[in-house]
Tab-separated table of C-alpha atoms in Angstrom:
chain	number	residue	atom	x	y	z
A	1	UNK	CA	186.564	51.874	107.239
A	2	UNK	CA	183.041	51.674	108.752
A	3	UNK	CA	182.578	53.380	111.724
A	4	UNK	CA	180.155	51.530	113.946
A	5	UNK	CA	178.348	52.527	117.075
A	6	UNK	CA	181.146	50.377	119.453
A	7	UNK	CA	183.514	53.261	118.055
A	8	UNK	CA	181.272	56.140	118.683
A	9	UNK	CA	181.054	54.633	122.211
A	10	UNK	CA	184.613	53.798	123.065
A	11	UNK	CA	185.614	57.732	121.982
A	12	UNK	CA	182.912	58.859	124.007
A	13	UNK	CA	183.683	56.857	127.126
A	14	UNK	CA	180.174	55.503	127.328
A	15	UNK	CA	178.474	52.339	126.329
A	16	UNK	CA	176.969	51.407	123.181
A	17	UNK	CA	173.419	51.557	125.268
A	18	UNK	CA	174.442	55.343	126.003
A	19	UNK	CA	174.868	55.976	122.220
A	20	UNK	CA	171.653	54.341	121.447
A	21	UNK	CA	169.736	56.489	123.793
A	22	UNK	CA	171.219	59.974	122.170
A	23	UNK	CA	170.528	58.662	118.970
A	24	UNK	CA	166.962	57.350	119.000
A	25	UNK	CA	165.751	60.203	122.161
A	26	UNK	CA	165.263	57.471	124.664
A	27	UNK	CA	165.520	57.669	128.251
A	28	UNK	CA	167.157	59.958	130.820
A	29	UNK	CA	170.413	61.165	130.153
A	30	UNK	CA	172.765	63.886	131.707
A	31	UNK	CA	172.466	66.556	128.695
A	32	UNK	CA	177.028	66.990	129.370
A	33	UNK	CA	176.836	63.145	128.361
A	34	UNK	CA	174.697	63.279	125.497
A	35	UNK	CA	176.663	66.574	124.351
A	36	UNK	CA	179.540	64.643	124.125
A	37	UNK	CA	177.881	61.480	122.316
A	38	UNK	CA	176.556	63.996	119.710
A	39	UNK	CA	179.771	65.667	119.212
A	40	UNK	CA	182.176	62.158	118.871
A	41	UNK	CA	179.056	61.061	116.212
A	42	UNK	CA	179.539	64.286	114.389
A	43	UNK	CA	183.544	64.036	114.412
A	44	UNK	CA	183.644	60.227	113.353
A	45	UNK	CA	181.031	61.003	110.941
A	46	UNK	CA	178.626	57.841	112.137
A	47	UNK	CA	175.542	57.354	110.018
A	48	UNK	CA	173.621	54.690	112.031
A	49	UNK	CA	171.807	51.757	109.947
A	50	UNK	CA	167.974	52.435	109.322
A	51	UNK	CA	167.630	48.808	110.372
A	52	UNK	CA	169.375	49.830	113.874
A	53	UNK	CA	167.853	52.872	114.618
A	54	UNK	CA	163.904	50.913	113.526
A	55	UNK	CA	164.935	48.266	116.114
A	56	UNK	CA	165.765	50.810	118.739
A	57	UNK	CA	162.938	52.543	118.009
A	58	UNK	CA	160.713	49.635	118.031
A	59	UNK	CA	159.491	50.540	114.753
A	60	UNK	CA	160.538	50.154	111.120
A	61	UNK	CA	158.169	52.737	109.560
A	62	UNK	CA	157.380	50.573	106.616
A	63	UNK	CA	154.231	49.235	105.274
A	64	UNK	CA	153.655	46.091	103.820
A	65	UNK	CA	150.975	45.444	100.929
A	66	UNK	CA	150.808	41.462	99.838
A	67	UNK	CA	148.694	41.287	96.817
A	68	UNK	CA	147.777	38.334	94.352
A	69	UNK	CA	149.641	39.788	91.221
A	70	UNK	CA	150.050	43.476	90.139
A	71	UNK	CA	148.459	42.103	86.524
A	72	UNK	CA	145.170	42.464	87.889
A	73	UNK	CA	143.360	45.221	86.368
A	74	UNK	CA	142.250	47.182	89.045
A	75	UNK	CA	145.395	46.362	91.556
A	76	UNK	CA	147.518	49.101	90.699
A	77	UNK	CA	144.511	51.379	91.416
A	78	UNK	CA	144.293	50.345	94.773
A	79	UNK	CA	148.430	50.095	95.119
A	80	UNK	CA	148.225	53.675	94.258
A	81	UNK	CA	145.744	54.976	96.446
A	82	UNK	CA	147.478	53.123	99.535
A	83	UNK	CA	151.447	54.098	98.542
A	84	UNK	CA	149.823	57.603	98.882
A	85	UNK	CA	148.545	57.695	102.560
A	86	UNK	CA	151.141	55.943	103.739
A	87	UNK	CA	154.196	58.106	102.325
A	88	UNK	CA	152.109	60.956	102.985
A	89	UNK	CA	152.594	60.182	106.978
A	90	UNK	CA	156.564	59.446	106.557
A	91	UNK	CA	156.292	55.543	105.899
A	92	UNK	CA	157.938	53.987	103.135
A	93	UNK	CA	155.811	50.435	101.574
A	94	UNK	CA	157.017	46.848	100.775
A	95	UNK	CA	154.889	45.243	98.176
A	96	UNK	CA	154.902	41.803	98.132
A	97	UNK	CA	152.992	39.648	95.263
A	98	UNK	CA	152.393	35.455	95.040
A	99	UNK	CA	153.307	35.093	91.312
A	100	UNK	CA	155.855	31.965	92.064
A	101	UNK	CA	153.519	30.268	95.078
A	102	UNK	CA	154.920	28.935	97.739
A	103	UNK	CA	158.366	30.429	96.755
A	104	UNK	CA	156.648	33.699	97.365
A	105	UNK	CA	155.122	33.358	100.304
A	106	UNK	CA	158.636	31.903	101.791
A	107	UNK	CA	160.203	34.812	101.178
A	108	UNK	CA	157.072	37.327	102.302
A	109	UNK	CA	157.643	35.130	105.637
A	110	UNK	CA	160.782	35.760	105.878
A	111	UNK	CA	160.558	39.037	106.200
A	112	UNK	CA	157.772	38.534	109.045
A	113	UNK	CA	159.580	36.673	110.937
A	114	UNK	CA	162.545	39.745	110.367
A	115	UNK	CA	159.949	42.385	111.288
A	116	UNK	CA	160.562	43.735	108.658
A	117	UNK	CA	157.422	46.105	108.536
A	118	UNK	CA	154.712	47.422	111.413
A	119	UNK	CA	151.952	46.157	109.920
A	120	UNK	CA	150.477	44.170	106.924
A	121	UNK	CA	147.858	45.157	103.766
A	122	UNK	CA	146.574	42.287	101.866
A	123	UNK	CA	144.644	41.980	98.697
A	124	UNK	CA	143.951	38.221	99.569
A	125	UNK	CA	146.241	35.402	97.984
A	126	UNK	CA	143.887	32.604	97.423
A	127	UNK	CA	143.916	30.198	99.894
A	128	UNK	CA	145.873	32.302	102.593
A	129	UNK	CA	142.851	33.529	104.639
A	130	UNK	CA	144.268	31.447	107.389
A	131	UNK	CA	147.829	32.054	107.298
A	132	UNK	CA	147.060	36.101	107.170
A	133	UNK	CA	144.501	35.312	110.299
A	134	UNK	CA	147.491	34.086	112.273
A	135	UNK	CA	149.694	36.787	112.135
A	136	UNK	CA	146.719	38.945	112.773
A	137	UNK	CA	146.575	36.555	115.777
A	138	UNK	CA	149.990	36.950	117.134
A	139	UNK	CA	149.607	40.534	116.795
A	140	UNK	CA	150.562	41.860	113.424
A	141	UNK	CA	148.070	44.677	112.399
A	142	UNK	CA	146.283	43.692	109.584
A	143	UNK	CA	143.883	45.114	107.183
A	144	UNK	CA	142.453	43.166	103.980
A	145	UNK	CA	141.220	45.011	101.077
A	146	UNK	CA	137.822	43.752	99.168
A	147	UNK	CA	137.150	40.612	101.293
A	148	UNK	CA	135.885	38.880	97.948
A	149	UNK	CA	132.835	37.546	100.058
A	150	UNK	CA	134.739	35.424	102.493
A	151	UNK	CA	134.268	37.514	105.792
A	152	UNK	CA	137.730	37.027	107.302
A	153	UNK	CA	137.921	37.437	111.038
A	154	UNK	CA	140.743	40.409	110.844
A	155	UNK	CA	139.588	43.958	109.731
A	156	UNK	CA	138.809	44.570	106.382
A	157	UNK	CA	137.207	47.135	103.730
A	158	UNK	CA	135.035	45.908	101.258
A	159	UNK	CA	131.984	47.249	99.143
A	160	UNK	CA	128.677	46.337	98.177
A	161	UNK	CA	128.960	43.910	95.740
A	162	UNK	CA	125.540	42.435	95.910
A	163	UNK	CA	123.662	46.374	95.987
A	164	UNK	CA	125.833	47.336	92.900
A	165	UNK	CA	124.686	44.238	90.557
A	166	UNK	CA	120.874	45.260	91.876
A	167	UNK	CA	121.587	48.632	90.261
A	168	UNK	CA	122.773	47.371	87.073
A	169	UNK	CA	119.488	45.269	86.760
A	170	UNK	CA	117.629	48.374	87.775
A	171	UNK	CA	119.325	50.383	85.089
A	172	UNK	CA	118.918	47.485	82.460
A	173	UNK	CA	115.174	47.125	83.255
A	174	UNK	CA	114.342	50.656	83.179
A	175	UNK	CA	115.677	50.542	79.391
A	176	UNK	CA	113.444	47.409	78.661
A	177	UNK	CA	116.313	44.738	78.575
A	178	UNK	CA	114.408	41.700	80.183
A	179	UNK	CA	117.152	39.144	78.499
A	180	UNK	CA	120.667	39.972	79.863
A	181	UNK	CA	123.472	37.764	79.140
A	182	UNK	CA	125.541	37.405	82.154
A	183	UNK	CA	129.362	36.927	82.139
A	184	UNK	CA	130.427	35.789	85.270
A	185	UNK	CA	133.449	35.832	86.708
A	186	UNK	CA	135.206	32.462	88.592
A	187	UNK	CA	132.553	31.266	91.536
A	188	UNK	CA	135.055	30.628	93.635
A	189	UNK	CA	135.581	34.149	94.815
A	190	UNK	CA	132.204	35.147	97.006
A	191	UNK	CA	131.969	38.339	96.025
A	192	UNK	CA	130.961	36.731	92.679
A	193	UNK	CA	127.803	34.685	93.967
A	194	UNK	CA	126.999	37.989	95.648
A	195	UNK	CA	126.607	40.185	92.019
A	196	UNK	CA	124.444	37.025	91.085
A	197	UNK	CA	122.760	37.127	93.578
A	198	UNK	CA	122.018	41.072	93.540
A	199	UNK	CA	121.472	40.851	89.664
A	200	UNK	CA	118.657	38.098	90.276
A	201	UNK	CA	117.439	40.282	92.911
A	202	UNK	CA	116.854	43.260	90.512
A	203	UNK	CA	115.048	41.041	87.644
A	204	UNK	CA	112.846	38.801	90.211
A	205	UNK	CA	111.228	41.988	91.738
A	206	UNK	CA	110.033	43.205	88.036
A	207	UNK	CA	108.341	39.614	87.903
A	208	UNK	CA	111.239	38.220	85.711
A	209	UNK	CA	113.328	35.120	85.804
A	210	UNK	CA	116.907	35.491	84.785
A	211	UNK	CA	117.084	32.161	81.838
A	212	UNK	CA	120.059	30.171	83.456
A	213	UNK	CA	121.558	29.264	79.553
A	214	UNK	CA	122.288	32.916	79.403
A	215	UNK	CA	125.201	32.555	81.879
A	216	UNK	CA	128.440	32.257	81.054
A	217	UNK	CA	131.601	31.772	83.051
A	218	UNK	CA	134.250	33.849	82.697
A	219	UNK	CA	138.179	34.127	83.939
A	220	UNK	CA	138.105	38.092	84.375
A	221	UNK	CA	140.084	38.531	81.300
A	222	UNK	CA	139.354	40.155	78.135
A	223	UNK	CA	140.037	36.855	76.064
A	224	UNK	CA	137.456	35.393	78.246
A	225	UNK	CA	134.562	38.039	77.838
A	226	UNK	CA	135.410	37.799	74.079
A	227	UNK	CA	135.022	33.427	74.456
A	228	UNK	CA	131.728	34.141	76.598
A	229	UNK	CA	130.431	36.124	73.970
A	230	UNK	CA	131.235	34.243	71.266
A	231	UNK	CA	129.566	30.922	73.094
A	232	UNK	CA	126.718	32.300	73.126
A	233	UNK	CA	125.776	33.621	69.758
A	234	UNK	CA	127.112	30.546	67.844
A	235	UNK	CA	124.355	28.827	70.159
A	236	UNK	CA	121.860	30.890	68.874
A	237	UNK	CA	121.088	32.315	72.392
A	238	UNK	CA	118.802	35.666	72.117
A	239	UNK	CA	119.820	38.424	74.334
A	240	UNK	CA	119.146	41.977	74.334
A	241	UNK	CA	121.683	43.153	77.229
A	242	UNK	CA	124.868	41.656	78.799
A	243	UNK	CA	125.854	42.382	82.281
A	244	UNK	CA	129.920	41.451	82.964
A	245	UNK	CA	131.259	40.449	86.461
A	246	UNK	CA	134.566	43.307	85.436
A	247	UNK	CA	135.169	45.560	83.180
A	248	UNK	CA	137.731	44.299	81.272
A	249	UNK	CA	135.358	41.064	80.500
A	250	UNK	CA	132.512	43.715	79.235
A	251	UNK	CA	135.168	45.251	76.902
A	252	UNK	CA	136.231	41.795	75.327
A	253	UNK	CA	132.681	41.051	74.621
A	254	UNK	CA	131.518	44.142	73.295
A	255	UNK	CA	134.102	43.450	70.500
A	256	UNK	CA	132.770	40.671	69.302
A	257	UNK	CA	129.249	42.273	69.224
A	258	UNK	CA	130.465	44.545	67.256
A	259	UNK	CA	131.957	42.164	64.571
A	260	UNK	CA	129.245	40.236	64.248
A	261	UNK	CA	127.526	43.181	63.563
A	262	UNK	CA	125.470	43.918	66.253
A	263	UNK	CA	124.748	47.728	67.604
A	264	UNK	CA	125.880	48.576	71.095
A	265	UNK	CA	123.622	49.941	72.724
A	266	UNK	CA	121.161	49.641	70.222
A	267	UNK	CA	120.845	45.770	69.935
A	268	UNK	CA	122.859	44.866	73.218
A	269	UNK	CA	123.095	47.121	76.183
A	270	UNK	CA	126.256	46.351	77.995
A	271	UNK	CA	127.019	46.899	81.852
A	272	UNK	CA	130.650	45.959	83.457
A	273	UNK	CA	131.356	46.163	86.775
A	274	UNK	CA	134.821	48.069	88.398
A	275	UNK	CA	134.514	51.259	87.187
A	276	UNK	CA	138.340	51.123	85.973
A	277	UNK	CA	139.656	54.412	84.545
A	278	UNK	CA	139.211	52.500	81.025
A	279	UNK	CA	135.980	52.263	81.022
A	280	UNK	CA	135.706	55.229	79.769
A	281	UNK	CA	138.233	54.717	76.920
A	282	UNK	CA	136.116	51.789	75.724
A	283	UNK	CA	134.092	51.802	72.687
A	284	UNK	CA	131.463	52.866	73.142
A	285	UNK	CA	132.480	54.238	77.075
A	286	UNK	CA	130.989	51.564	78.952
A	287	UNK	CA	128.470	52.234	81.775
A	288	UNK	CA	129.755	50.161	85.263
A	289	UNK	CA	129.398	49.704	88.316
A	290	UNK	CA	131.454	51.903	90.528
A	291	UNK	CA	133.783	50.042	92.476
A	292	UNK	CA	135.406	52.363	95.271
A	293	UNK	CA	138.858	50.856	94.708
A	294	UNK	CA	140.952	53.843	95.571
A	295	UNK	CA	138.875	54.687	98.385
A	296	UNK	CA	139.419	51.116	99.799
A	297	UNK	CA	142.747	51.088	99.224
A	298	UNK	CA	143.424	54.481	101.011
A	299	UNK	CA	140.702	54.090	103.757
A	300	UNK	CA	142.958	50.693	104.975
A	301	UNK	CA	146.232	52.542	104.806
A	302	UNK	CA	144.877	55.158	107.105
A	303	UNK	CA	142.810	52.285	109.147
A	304	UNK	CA	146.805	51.210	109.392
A	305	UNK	CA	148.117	54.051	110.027
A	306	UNK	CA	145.757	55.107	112.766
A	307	UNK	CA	146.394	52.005	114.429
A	308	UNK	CA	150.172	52.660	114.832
A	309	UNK	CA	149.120	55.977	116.469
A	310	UNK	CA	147.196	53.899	119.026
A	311	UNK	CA	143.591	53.644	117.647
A	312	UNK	CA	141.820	50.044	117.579
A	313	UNK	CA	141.365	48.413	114.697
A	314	UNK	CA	137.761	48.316	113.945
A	315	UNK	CA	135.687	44.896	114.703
A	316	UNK	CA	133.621	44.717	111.868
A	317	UNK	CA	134.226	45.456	108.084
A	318	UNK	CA	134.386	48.548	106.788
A	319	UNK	CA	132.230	48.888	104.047
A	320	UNK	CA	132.083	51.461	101.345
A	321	UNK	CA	129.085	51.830	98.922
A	322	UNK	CA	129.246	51.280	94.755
A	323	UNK	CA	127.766	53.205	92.776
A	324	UNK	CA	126.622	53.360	89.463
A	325	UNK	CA	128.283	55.567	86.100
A	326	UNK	CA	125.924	55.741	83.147
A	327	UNK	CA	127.912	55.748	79.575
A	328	UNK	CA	127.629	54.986	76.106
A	329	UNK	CA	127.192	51.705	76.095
A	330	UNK	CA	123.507	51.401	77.300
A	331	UNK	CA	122.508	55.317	77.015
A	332	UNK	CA	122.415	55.122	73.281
């Protein structure tokens, strides 16, 4: 039979309040009446519930990271960076995805409203901005990682989407590629209209005009970098470089260059943007964009983290720089 903190209490002659305090190191006690506590939990053998002992405490030393979908490619990048810091201070993590919809987000409330966790790191569900903004609110501690453009009023880390697409024009010009085919990834995310925007940037300051037919939309998925690619040479477009909104959408096009039998970098100098560790894998290894996605996800966990211990959450968003990794793929 389960012995519960009511029988650790009746043996002891105290009440289950008494018990409580021994157990969890809270307020004054006589050190005889504690004694005995500890020695009654050590005969009966009572193991108290973690849930018990986190609501004595106040505190349920868990994390909890609500992301999109863990098929993204760079989200288990960040995962991993964030699972670190936080079992590197003692906390365990709750990860939390909106594959099924509402279904999903049902059950991630549930657990809010069962506090659950001490605190909250989000990857941003589309169309939740407001929802995560309430619990921030009502005082959850929150932390979103890569704001995708849309400058949420709760903390956040983010990079610098727009100054990263200026260096891949930069890089592009200063090899004489003055016709880049863009693949772009879905406008609805801001971050998006700010690597446009940066890109255009980079090209209008040489005294050139970035040709609007040589943009293509793209999903962010291989298939869709190989469709984007494929659009454009069966309409006879002429481009010298392409510049991809990710990684993966760079890699998906640069195979069909190479079956239609153009040369990469030769004919078509290729840029992506992430960084991912497959980048390098590609072939040829692809020159990117340097997203800092580990060093978002682990500078919010200890943003989190810090906060528990009593530091403010900063105001404004944290913002860590890209930077740029030269390869194969436009280095010849």
């Amino acid at each position: 039979m389960t012995v519960t903190i009511r029988d650790v209490a009746l043996r002891a002659g105290v009440s289950k309040t008494t018990v409580s305090r021994v157990l969890n190191g809270r307020g004054e006690l006589d050190e005889r009446t504690a004694e005995r506590v500890r020695a009654v939990i050590d005969e009966l053998g009572y193991v108290p519930s973690a849930r018990a002992v986190a609501f004595a405490r106040g505190s349920t030393r868990v994390v909890a990271m609500l992301l999109p979908s863990l098929a993204w490619p760079w989200m288990g990048e960040v995962l991993q960076a964030a699972v670190e810091v936080v079992e590197d201070e003692g906390y365990g993590m709750l990860v939390f995805t909106t594959t099924q919809g509402d279904e999903s987000m049902r059950r991630f409330g549930a657990h809010v409203s069962a506090r659950a966790f001490d605190g909250l790191l989000v990857v941003e569900p589309e169309g939740q901005l407001d929802y995560i903004a309430q619990l921030h609110d009502q005082g959850l501690p929150v932390v979103l990682i890569d704001d995708r453009g849309h400058e949420p009023r709760f903390p956040s880390v983010t990079t610098t989407n727009r100054v990263g697409a200026l260096a891949a024009a930069q890089h592009l010009l200063s090899l004489g590629r003055r016709r880049p085919l863009v693949v772009t990834g879905e406008p609805r995310f801001g971050c998006i209209g700010e690597r446009l925007a940066g890109f255009a940037d980079g090209y209008r300051a040489a005294g050139v005009e970035l040709d609007p037919a040589l943009r293509v939309e793209g999903d962010f998925t291989y298939e869709s970098g190989q469709a984007a690619a494929v659009r454009a040479l069966e309409a006879g477009l002429e481009f010298d470089s392409l510049f991809a909104h990710n990684d993966v959408m760079a890699a998906g096009a640069m195979t069909v260059l190479r079956h239609a039998g153009l040369r990469v970098p030769d004919d078509v100098a290729v840029v992506g943007f992430d960084d991912l560790p497959a980048a390098a894998q590609c072939d040829p290894p692809l020159t990117a964009v340097h997203q800092p996605i580990r060093e978002m996800g682990a500078t919010a966990a200890r943003m989190l983290l810090a906060n528990f211990a009593g530091d403010p959450l900063p105001s404004a968003p944290t913002v860590l720089p890209t930077s740029f990794t030269v390869r194969a793929s436009t280095a010849g």
